[in-house]
Coordinates of C-alpha atoms in Angstrom, one line a residue:
Chain A
M1 CA -142.4 -157.9 -93.8
S2 CA -140.4 -161.1 -93.4
G3 CA -136.8 -162.0 -93.0
S4 CA -134.7 -164.8 -94.4
L5 CA -133.3 -168.1 -93.5
V6 CA -129.9 -169.5 -94.8
V7 CA -128.8 -173.0 -93.9
V8 CA -125.0 -173.3 -93.8
G9 CA -122.4 -175.9 -92.8
T10 CA -119.2 -174.9 -91.0
G11 CA -117.3 -177.7 -92.8
P12 CA -115.4 -180.3 -90.9
G13 CA -113.9 -178.0 -88.2
K14 CA -110.9 -175.9 -89.3
A15 CA -111.9 -172.3 -90.1
E16 CA -109.8 -172.7 -93.4
L17 CA -112.3 -175.2 -94.6
M18 CA -115.4 -173.0 -94.2
T19 CA -116.3 -171.3 -97.5
P20 CA -116.3 -167.5 -97.9
A21 CA -120.0 -167.7 -98.9
T22 CA -120.8 -169.3 -95.5
L23 CA -118.7 -166.8 -93.6
A24 CA -120.5 -163.9 -95.4
A25 CA -123.9 -165.4 -94.5
L26 CA -122.8 -165.7 -90.8
A27 CA -121.6 -162.2 -90.7
K28 CA -124.9 -160.8 -92.1
A29 CA -127.2 -162.8 -89.7
T30 CA -129.1 -161.2 -86.9
D31 CA -129.8 -164.7 -85.4
L32 CA -127.7 -167.9 -85.4
V33 CA -129.5 -171.1 -84.6
G34 CA -127.7 -174.5 -84.1
Y35 CA -126.4 -177.2 -82.0
G36 CA -124.2 -175.7 -79.3
P37 CA -120.8 -177.1 -80.3
Y38 CA -121.2 -175.9 -84.0
L39 CA -122.2 -172.4 -82.9
A40 CA -119.1 -172.3 -80.7
R41 CA -116.9 -172.7 -83.8
I42 CA -118.1 -169.4 -85.2
P43 CA -116.2 -166.2 -84.5
A44 CA -118.2 -163.4 -83.0
T45 CA -119.2 -161.0 -85.8
R46 CA -121.8 -158.3 -85.0
P47 CA -122.4 -157.4 -81.4
D48 CA -126.2 -157.4 -81.8
Q49 CA -126.2 -161.0 -83.2
R50 CA -128.3 -163.4 -81.1
R51 CA -127.2 -167.0 -80.7
H52 CA -129.8 -169.7 -80.1
A53 CA -127.9 -172.9 -79.0
S54 CA -129.8 -176.1 -78.7
D55 CA -129.1 -179.7 -77.8
N56 CA -128.3 -182.5 -80.3
R57 CA -131.2 -184.6 -81.7
V58 CA -133.8 -181.8 -81.7
E59 CA -133.4 -180.9 -85.3
L60 CA -137.0 -180.5 -86.2
E61 CA -137.8 -178.3 -83.2
R62 CA -134.7 -176.2 -84.0
A63 CA -135.8 -175.8 -87.6
R64 CA -139.2 -174.6 -86.5
H65 CA -137.7 -172.1 -84.1
A66 CA -135.5 -170.8 -87.0
L67 CA -138.4 -170.5 -89.3
S68 CA -140.5 -168.7 -86.7
L69 CA -137.7 -166.2 -86.3
A70 CA -137.4 -165.6 -90.1
A71 CA -141.2 -165.2 -90.3
A72 CA -140.9 -162.5 -87.7
G73 CA -138.5 -160.6 -89.9
R74 CA -135.1 -161.7 -88.6
E75 CA -132.1 -162.6 -90.8
V76 CA -131.6 -166.2 -89.6
V77 CA -128.7 -168.6 -90.3
V78 CA -129.1 -172.2 -89.3
V79 CA -125.7 -173.7 -88.5
S80 CA -124.8 -177.3 -89.3
G81 CA -121.4 -179.0 -89.3
G82 CA -120.0 -180.2 -92.6
D83 CA -122.3 -179.6 -95.5
P84 CA -125.9 -178.8 -94.4
G85 CA -127.4 -181.1 -97.0
V86 CA -125.7 -184.3 -95.9
F87 CA -127.2 -185.8 -92.8
A88 CA -127.6 -182.4 -91.4
M89 CA -130.0 -179.5 -90.9
A90 CA -131.2 -178.6 -94.5
A91 CA -133.6 -181.6 -94.7
A92 CA -134.9 -180.9 -91.2
V93 CA -135.7 -177.3 -92.3
F94 CA -137.7 -178.4 -95.4
E95 CA -139.5 -181.1 -93.2
A96 CA -140.5 -178.3 -90.9
V97 CA -141.7 -176.1 -93.8
E98 CA -143.7 -179.0 -95.2
T99 CA -145.4 -179.8 -91.9
G100 CA -145.6 -176.3 -90.4
D101 CA -147.2 -172.9 -90.9
P102 CA -148.2 -172.5 -94.6
A103 CA -146.8 -169.0 -94.5
W104 CA -143.3 -170.5 -94.1
R105 CA -143.5 -171.7 -97.8
T106 CA -143.2 -168.1 -99.0
L107 CA -140.1 -167.4 -96.9
D108 CA -136.7 -166.5 -98.5
I109 CA -134.8 -169.7 -97.8
R110 CA -131.4 -170.6 -99.2
V111 CA -128.8 -173.4 -98.6
E112 CA -125.0 -172.8 -98.8
P113 CA -123.0 -175.9 -99.6
G114 CA -120.0 -176.9 -97.5
V115 CA -117.3 -179.5 -97.2
T116 CA -118.9 -182.7 -95.8
A117 CA -117.1 -185.1 -93.5
M118 CA -116.4 -187.8 -96.0
L119 CA -114.5 -185.4 -98.3
A120 CA -112.4 -184.2 -95.5
A121 CA -111.8 -187.8 -94.3
A122 CA -110.9 -188.9 -97.8
A123 CA -108.4 -186.0 -98.2
E124 CA -106.6 -187.0 -95.0
V125 CA -105.8 -190.4 -96.3
G126 CA -105.5 -189.9 -100.1
A127 CA -108.3 -190.5 -102.5
P128 CA -110.4 -193.5 -101.3
L129 CA -113.6 -192.0 -102.9
G130 CA -111.9 -192.0 -106.4
G131 CA -114.5 -194.3 -107.9
D132 CA -118.3 -194.6 -107.5
F133 CA -119.3 -194.4 -103.8
C134 CA -122.2 -194.1 -101.5
A135 CA -122.9 -192.5 -98.1
I136 CA -125.0 -194.2 -95.5
S137 CA -125.8 -193.0 -92.0
L138 CA -125.8 -195.9 -89.5
S139 CA -128.1 -194.0 -87.2
D140 CA -131.5 -195.7 -86.9
N141 CA -133.1 -192.9 -85.0
L142 CA -135.1 -192.0 -88.0
K143 CA -135.0 -195.1 -90.3
A144 CA -135.4 -198.8 -89.8
W145 CA -132.2 -200.9 -89.3
A146 CA -133.5 -203.2 -92.0
T147 CA -133.3 -200.4 -94.5
I148 CA -129.7 -199.7 -93.5
E149 CA -128.8 -203.4 -93.9
R150 CA -130.5 -203.5 -97.3
R151 CA -128.4 -200.5 -98.4
L152 CA -125.2 -201.9 -97.0
R153 CA -125.8 -205.2 -98.8
A154 CA -126.6 -203.5 -102.1
A155 CA -123.6 -201.2 -101.9
A156 CA -121.3 -204.1 -101.2
E157 CA -122.7 -206.3 -103.9
A158 CA -122.3 -203.5 -106.5
D159 CA -118.8 -202.8 -105.3
F160 CA -119.2 -199.2 -104.3
V161 CA -116.8 -197.5 -101.9
I162 CA -118.9 -197.0 -98.7
A163 CA -118.7 -193.9 -96.4
L164 CA -120.4 -194.6 -93.1
Y165 CA -121.7 -191.5 -91.2
N166 CA -122.7 -191.7 -87.6
P167 CA -121.0 -195.0 -87.2
A168 CA -121.4 -195.2 -83.4
S169 CA -122.8 -193.4 -80.4
K170 CA -123.3 -194.3 -76.8
A171 CA -126.9 -195.0 -77.5
R172 CA -126.0 -197.3 -80.5
P173 CA -122.8 -199.2 -79.7
H174 CA -123.4 -202.4 -81.7
Q175 CA -124.5 -201.1 -85.1
L176 CA -121.0 -200.7 -86.7
D177 CA -120.1 -204.3 -85.6
H178 CA -123.3 -205.5 -87.3
A179 CA -122.4 -203.5 -90.4
F180 CA -118.9 -205.0 -90.6
E181 CA -120.3 -208.5 -90.1
L182 CA -122.7 -208.0 -92.9
L183 CA -120.0 -206.6 -95.2
R184 CA -117.6 -209.4 -94.4
A185 CA -120.1 -211.9 -95.8
I186 CA -119.9 -210.2 -99.2
K187 CA -116.5 -208.4 -99.5
A188 CA -113.0 -209.7 -99.4
G189 CA -111.3 -209.7 -96.0
D190 CA -108.4 -207.6 -97.2
T191 CA -110.6 -204.7 -98.3
P192 CA -109.2 -201.5 -96.8
V193 CA -111.2 -199.9 -94.0
L194 CA -110.4 -196.4 -92.8
F195 CA -111.3 -194.9 -89.5
V196 CA -110.8 -191.2 -89.8
R197 CA -111.4 -189.2 -86.6
A198 CA -111.8 -185.4 -86.5
A199 CA -110.9 -185.1 -90.2
G200 CA -110.3 -181.6 -91.3
T201 CA -109.3 -180.4 -87.8
S202 CA -105.9 -180.1 -86.1
E203 CA -106.7 -183.3 -84.1
A204 CA -107.2 -185.5 -87.2
N205 CA -106.3 -189.1 -86.7
M206 CA -106.3 -192.0 -89.2
V207 CA -106.2 -195.7 -88.8
T208 CA -106.0 -197.9 -91.9
T209 CA -107.0 -201.5 -91.4
T210 CA -108.8 -204.3 -93.3
L211 CA -112.4 -205.5 -93.2
A212 CA -111.2 -208.8 -91.7
T213 CA -109.7 -207.1 -88.7
A214 CA -111.7 -203.9 -88.4
E215 CA -113.0 -203.3 -84.9
A216 CA -116.1 -201.2 -84.3
A217 CA -114.7 -200.0 -81.0
R218 CA -112.3 -197.7 -82.9
A219 CA -115.1 -195.4 -83.9
D220 CA -116.8 -192.8 -81.9
M221 CA -119.2 -189.9 -82.8
R222 CA -116.4 -187.9 -84.4
T223 CA -115.3 -190.8 -86.7
L224 CA -116.0 -191.3 -90.4
V225 CA -115.5 -194.9 -91.6
I226 CA -114.7 -195.6 -95.2
V227 CA -114.9 -199.2 -96.6
G228 CA -113.1 -199.6 -99.9
S229 CA -114.2 -201.2 -103.1
S230 CA -112.5 -204.2 -104.6
T231 CA -109.8 -202.0 -106.1
T232 CA -109.2 -199.6 -103.2
R233 CA -105.5 -200.0 -102.3
R234 CA -102.7 -198.8 -100.1
I235 CA -99.7 -197.1 -101.7
G236 CA -97.2 -196.0 -99.1
R237 CA -99.0 -194.1 -96.4
W238 CA -101.9 -193.3 -98.8
V239 CA -105.1 -195.2 -99.7
Y240 CA -106.8 -194.6 -103.0
T241 CA -109.4 -196.0 -105.4
P242 CA -108.4 -196.0 -109.0
R243 CA -110.7 -193.9 -111.2
S244 CA -111.9 -197.2 -112.8
G245 CA -113.3 -197.9 -109.4
G246 CA -113.6 -201.7 -109.7
G247 CA -115.0 -201.6 -113.2
L248 CA -112.0 -202.9 -115.1
S249 CA -110.9 -206.5 -114.8
Chain B
M1 CA -84.0 -181.6 -102.1
S2 CA -87.6 -182.2 -103.2
G3 CA -90.7 -180.0 -103.4
S4 CA -94.3 -180.7 -102.6
L5 CA -97.5 -181.5 -104.3
V6 CA -101.0 -180.4 -103.1
V7 CA -104.1 -181.5 -105.0
V8 CA -106.9 -179.0 -104.6
G9 CA -110.4 -178.4 -106.0
T10 CA -111.7 -175.0 -107.0
G11 CA -115.2 -175.9 -105.9
P12 CA -118.2 -175.6 -108.3
G13 CA -117.1 -172.3 -109.8
K14 CA -117.9 -169.2 -107.7
A15 CA -114.8 -167.9 -105.9
E16 CA -116.9 -167.7 -102.7
L17 CA -117.2 -171.5 -102.7
M18 CA -113.4 -172.1 -102.8
T19 CA -112.0 -172.8 -99.3
P20 CA -109.4 -170.5 -97.7
A21 CA -107.1 -173.6 -97.3
T22 CA -107.2 -174.1 -101.1
L23 CA -106.6 -170.4 -101.8
A24 CA -103.6 -170.5 -99.4
A25 CA -102.2 -173.5 -101.2
L26 CA -102.6 -171.8 -104.6
A27 CA -100.9 -168.6 -103.4
K28 CA -97.9 -170.5 -102.1
A29 CA -97.4 -172.6 -105.3
T30 CA -94.5 -172.1 -107.7
D31 CA -96.4 -174.2 -110.3
L32 CA -100.0 -174.8 -111.1
V33 CA -101.0 -177.9 -113.1
G34 CA -104.5 -178.5 -114.4
Y35 CA -107.1 -178.6 -117.1
G36 CA -107.1 -175.2 -118.8
P37 CA -110.6 -173.9 -117.8
Y38 CA -110.0 -174.7 -114.2
L39 CA -106.7 -172.9 -114.2
A40 CA -108.5 -169.9 -115.8
R41 CA -110.7 -169.6 -112.6
I42 CA -107.7 -168.9 -110.4
P43 CA -106.7 -165.3 -109.8
A44 CA -103.1 -164.4 -110.5
T45 CA -101.1 -164.5 -107.3
R46 CA -97.3 -164.4 -107.5
P47 CA -95.7 -163.1 -110.7
D48 CA -93.1 -166.0 -110.8
Q49 CA -95.8 -168.7 -110.7
R50 CA -95.8 -171.0 -113.7
R51 CA -99.0 -172.4 -115.1
H52 CA -99.1 -175.7 -117.0
A53 CA -102.5 -176.0 -118.7
S54 CA -103.4 -179.3 -120.3
D55 CA -106.4 -180.7 -122.2
N56 CA -109.2 -182.7 -120.7
R57 CA -108.9 -186.4 -120.5
V58 CA -105.1 -186.6 -120.0
E59 CA -105.3 -186.9 -116.2
L60 CA -102.6 -189.5 -115.8
E61 CA -100.1 -187.7 -118.0
R62 CA -100.9 -184.4 -116.2
A63 CA -100.4 -186.2 -112.8
R64 CA -97.0 -187.5 -113.9
H65 CA -95.9 -184.0 -115.1
A66 CA -96.9 -182.6 -111.7
L67 CA -95.0 -185.3 -109.8
S68 CA -91.9 -184.7 -111.9
L69 CA -92.0 -181.0 -111.1
A70 CA -92.4 -181.7 -107.4
A71 CA -89.5 -184.2 -107.5
A72 CA -87.4 -181.5 -109.1
G73 CA -88.0 -179.3 -106.1
R74 CA -91.0 -177.2 -107.2
E75 CA -94.0 -176.4 -105.0
V76 CA -96.7 -177.8 -107.2
V77 CA -100.5 -177.5 -106.9
V78 CA -102.7 -179.8 -109.1
V79 CA -106.0 -178.0 -109.8
S80 CA -109.3 -179.9 -110.1
G81 CA -112.8 -178.5 -110.2
G82 CA -115.1 -179.4 -107.3
D83 CA -113.5 -181.6 -104.7
P84 CA -110.3 -183.2 -106.0
G85 CA -111.2 -186.6 -104.5
V86 CA -114.5 -187.0 -106.3
F87 CA -114.1 -188.0 -110.0
A88 CA -111.2 -185.7 -110.3
M89 CA -107.4 -185.5 -110.0
A90 CA -106.5 -186.9 -106.6
A91 CA -107.0 -190.6 -107.7
A92 CA -105.0 -189.9 -110.9
V93 CA -102.1 -188.5 -108.8
F94 CA -102.0 -191.7 -106.7
E95 CA -102.3 -193.9 -109.7
A96 CA -99.3 -192.1 -111.2
V97 CA -97.4 -192.5 -107.9
E98 CA -98.2 -196.3 -107.9
T99 CA -97.1 -196.9 -111.4
G100 CA -94.3 -194.3 -111.7
D101 CA -90.8 -193.5 -110.4
P102 CA -90.4 -195.2 -106.9
A103 CA -88.9 -191.9 -105.6
W104 CA -92.3 -190.3 -106.0
R105 CA -93.5 -192.4 -103.0
T106 CA -91.4 -190.3 -100.7
L107 CA -92.7 -186.9 -101.9
D108 CA -94.7 -184.6 -99.7
I109 CA -98.2 -185.0 -101.1
R110 CA -101.3 -183.5 -99.7
V111 CA -105.0 -183.3 -100.7
E112 CA -107.2 -180.3 -99.8
P113 CA -111.0 -181.1 -99.8
G114 CA -113.5 -178.9 -101.6
V115 CA -117.2 -178.5 -102.4
T116 CA -118.0 -181.2 -104.9
A117 CA -120.7 -180.6 -107.6
M118 CA -123.5 -182.7 -106.1
L119 CA -123.4 -180.6 -102.9
A120 CA -123.6 -177.4 -104.8
A121 CA -126.4 -178.9 -107.0
A122 CA -128.3 -180.1 -104.0
A123 CA -128.0 -176.7 -102.3
E124 CA -129.5 -175.0 -105.4
V125 CA -132.7 -177.0 -105.1
G126 CA -133.1 -177.6 -101.4
A127 CA -131.9 -180.8 -99.7
P128 CA -132.3 -183.8 -102.1
L129 CA -129.4 -185.6 -100.6
G130 CA -131.0 -185.5 -97.2
G131 CA -131.0 -189.4 -96.8
D132 CA -128.6 -192.1 -97.9
F133 CA -127.2 -191.4 -101.3
C134 CA -124.7 -192.5 -103.9
A135 CA -122.6 -190.9 -106.5
I136 CA -122.0 -192.6 -109.9
S137 CA -120.0 -191.4 -112.8
L138 CA -121.7 -192.3 -116.1
S139 CA -118.5 -192.0 -118.0
D140 CA -117.3 -195.4 -119.3
N141 CA -113.9 -194.1 -120.5
L142 CA -112.3 -196.0 -117.6
K143 CA -114.9 -198.6 -116.5
A144 CA -117.2 -201.0 -118.2
W145 CA -120.8 -199.9 -118.9
A146 CA -121.9 -203.2 -117.3
T147 CA -120.4 -202.0 -114.0
I148 CA -122.3 -198.8 -114.2
E149 CA -125.6 -200.6 -114.9
R150 CA -125.0 -202.9 -112.0
R151 CA -124.5 -200.0 -109.7
L152 CA -127.5 -198.1 -111.0
R153 CA -129.7 -201.2 -110.5
A154 CA -128.3 -201.7 -106.9
A155 CA -128.8 -198.1 -106.0
A156 CA -132.4 -198.1 -107.3
E157 CA -133.3 -201.3 -105.6
A158 CA -132.0 -200.2 -102.3
D159 CA -133.7 -196.8 -102.6
F160 CA -130.7 -194.6 -102.5
V161 CA -130.9 -191.0 -103.8
I162 CA -128.6 -191.1 -106.9
A163 CA -126.2 -188.3 -108.0
L164 CA -125.1 -188.8 -111.6
Y165 CA -121.7 -187.2 -112.5
N166 CA -120.6 -186.9 -116.1
P167 CA -124.1 -187.6 -117.4
A168 CA -123.4 -186.7 -121.0
S169 CA -120.8 -185.6 -123.4
K170 CA -120.5 -185.4 -127.1
A171 CA -118.7 -188.7 -127.2
R172 CA -121.3 -190.4 -125.1
P173 CA -124.8 -189.0 -126.0
H174 CA -126.9 -192.1 -125.2
Q175 CA -125.7 -193.2 -121.8
L176 CA -128.1 -191.0 -119.7
D177 CA -131.0 -192.3 -121.7
H178 CA -129.9 -195.8 -121.0
A179 CA -129.6 -195.0 -117.3
F180 CA -133.1 -193.5 -117.2
E181 CA -134.5 -196.5 -119.0
L182 CA -132.9 -198.9 -116.5
L183 CA -134.1 -196.8 -113.5
R184 CA -137.7 -196.6 -114.8
A185 CA -138.0 -200.4 -114.7
I186 CA -137.3 -200.3 -110.9
K187 CA -138.4 -196.9 -109.5
A188 CA -141.8 -195.1 -109.6
G189 CA -142.4 -192.8 -112.6
D190 CA -143.2 -189.8 -110.3
T191 CA -139.7 -190.0 -108.7
P192 CA -138.3 -186.4 -108.8
V193 CA -135.4 -186.0 -111.2
L194 CA -133.3 -182.8 -111.0
F195 CA -131.1 -181.4 -113.8
V196 CA -128.8 -178.8 -112.2
R197 CA -126.6 -177.0 -114.6
A198 CA -123.6 -174.9 -113.6
A199 CA -124.5 -175.3 -109.9
G200 CA -122.6 -172.9 -107.6
T201 CA -122.0 -170.4 -110.3
S202 CA -123.8 -167.2 -111.3
E203 CA -125.3 -169.1 -114.3
A204 CA -126.9 -171.9 -112.2
N205 CA -130.1 -173.3 -113.8
M206 CA -132.4 -176.0 -112.4
V207 CA -135.1 -178.1 -113.9
T208 CA -137.2 -180.4 -111.7
T209 CA -139.0 -183.2 -113.5
T210 CA -140.0 -186.8 -112.9
L211 CA -138.4 -190.0 -113.9
A212 CA -141.2 -190.8 -116.3
T213 CA -140.7 -187.6 -118.3
A214 CA -136.9 -187.0 -117.8
E215 CA -135.1 -186.4 -121.1
A216 CA -131.5 -187.0 -121.4
A217 CA -131.1 -184.2 -123.9
R218 CA -131.5 -181.7 -121.0
A219 CA -128.0 -182.7 -119.7
D220 CA -124.6 -181.5 -120.9
M221 CA -121.1 -181.7 -119.5
R222 CA -121.9 -179.0 -116.9
T223 CA -125.0 -180.7 -115.6
L224 CA -125.4 -182.8 -112.5
V225 CA -128.4 -185.1 -112.4
I226 CA -130.0 -186.2 -109.1
V227 CA -132.6 -189.0 -109.1
G228 CA -134.6 -189.0 -105.9
S229 CA -135.4 -191.9 -103.5
S230 CA -139.0 -193.1 -102.9
T231 CA -139.5 -190.3 -100.3
T232 CA -137.8 -187.4 -102.2
R233 CA -140.5 -184.7 -102.7
R234 CA -141.3 -181.2 -103.9
I235 CA -142.4 -178.6 -101.5
G236 CA -143.0 -175.3 -103.2
R237 CA -140.0 -174.5 -105.3
W238 CA -137.8 -176.9 -103.2
V239 CA -137.0 -180.5 -103.4
Y240 CA -135.8 -182.5 -100.4
T241 CA -135.4 -186.0 -99.1
P242 CA -136.6 -186.4 -95.5
R243 CA -133.9 -187.5 -93.1
S244 CA -135.6 -190.9 -92.8
G245 CA -134.6 -191.3 -96.5
G246 CA -137.1 -193.9 -97.4
G247 CA -136.7 -196.0 -94.3
L248 CA -139.9 -195.3 -92.5
S249 CA -143.2 -196.6 -93.8

C-alpha cells in the first residue's frame, strides 16, 4: 500500500489568496513537509497531522523526505509559497523522483497551482504584466550567472516585461546591481521599475522608480522586482503595460 | 459620491481554483461586467446584482462601461478568466482610464490576482515551468506578428521555457504553425512540447509531444502550449524542468 504526495503553494501570504483546492489538500494530509515559515502560515487542521519543518535551501533533501513518507503510506503535502511550480518545490520533487528510488515513479503525485509572487506584485501596482513577459530567478545557486545574463539580455532586446524573482539575499548582495547595469545598456533610462515587497500580504509596500535611478539596495528576499517594457507606463498611482505590449509603433 | 471597481480573475475554471479574495469581491459587487462565458461561471450571490455580459474582443469598450458604472456610484467587478493581469482585463481597464474621462483617475480601483492558465497547465503535467520562463500571446490582434517572432526567437535562443497563450483561433489558424517552424530552426527536435487543454477544469486533457512532431492543429482557444527549455524532460507521466533550468552543463 502506498500513500500520496500533493505539492501545493500557499500563495503570496494572505489566507484569502490561497485556493480552496490547496486548503482541501492541506486539511486531508497526514503529513506536511516544508520550509518552516511557510508551514507556519497554515492553520492547524487535524490533531494527528505531523509537521516536518526544514530549513531553506535544502529542497532536494526535503523532497526526498516527502517521497519516503508517501512511499510508506502517508498522505503527504509538500508546502511551497506562491505557486509550487514557479521557482519552488514542484521541480525539486520531480528531480528527486528522477534521481531516487525507482518505486517513487509509481506514487500518486499531484500538483495544485497557486498565485505566484509576480501576479500578486503586479496586482498591487496595476497591470505591469499586461503584455508579453518573462520570469527570471536571479539566484545562481543552481545555474551559472552567465546564463542569467544571457536571459536578461535576450529579454531586454526583445522588449519583454521582466519579473525578477530572488533579486537579493545576504549571500548574493550584488547580483541585482549587475542586472540593472546590464539592462541599462539596452533599455531606456525612463523604463518603469517596480519594487514590490510582501505583495499579497497586509504589509505590502510598493516603490515605483525608473531603470536609470533604480537602486538594488531597495530589494530584499521578500521583494519582487518588475522591469517594464518600452510601453509600460504610469497613470496616476498605477503602472500598466498596454495589451499591445510594445508591439505597436 | 463614487463607487469602486475591482478587476478579478476566476482562475482556470474550477471553483476550487478561485481565491477567497475574488469570491468576496464578487459577493460584494452591485454590478458584474465581463465576457459572457466567464460571468456564467460565477454563482449567483445577491438578488439585486446586475450582470453586464459582453462579447469577446471588445475589452476596451467593456472597460469603459465598467468605469462609467463605478463613476456613477456602483460597486463594480470586472470579471476575467485566469489572472486578470495576464492577457486579460486589467490592462484594458488602465488603458481605458488613461484615454478616458479624467475623473476616472480618482476612482477606487483594485486588482485581485488569480491563477493564470500557464500555472494550471503546468500543474496538470508536473513542473515544466521549473526554470526561467516567458509568456507570449500569439494573438496579433493588438501587436505586430514581427514583434511576436522577435520574442519567440529571443526566448528560444536564451533557452527559456515558453508558455504560449492564445495559440490558435478560427481567425488565426496558421500562427502556431509559424511559431513551431521558427522554434525548430533554433531548438532541438526532441524538446518537449505540451498541449494542455482546459487545464484546471474537470475536462483537462494533456498531450506531450516533441517540437519535431508538434502539430498546431492540436490547439484550440482553450489550449495552453508549453515549449520546454533544453533541460525540460519526461519522467514517467510527468514533465518537468530542473531548477537549474538549462544553466548547468
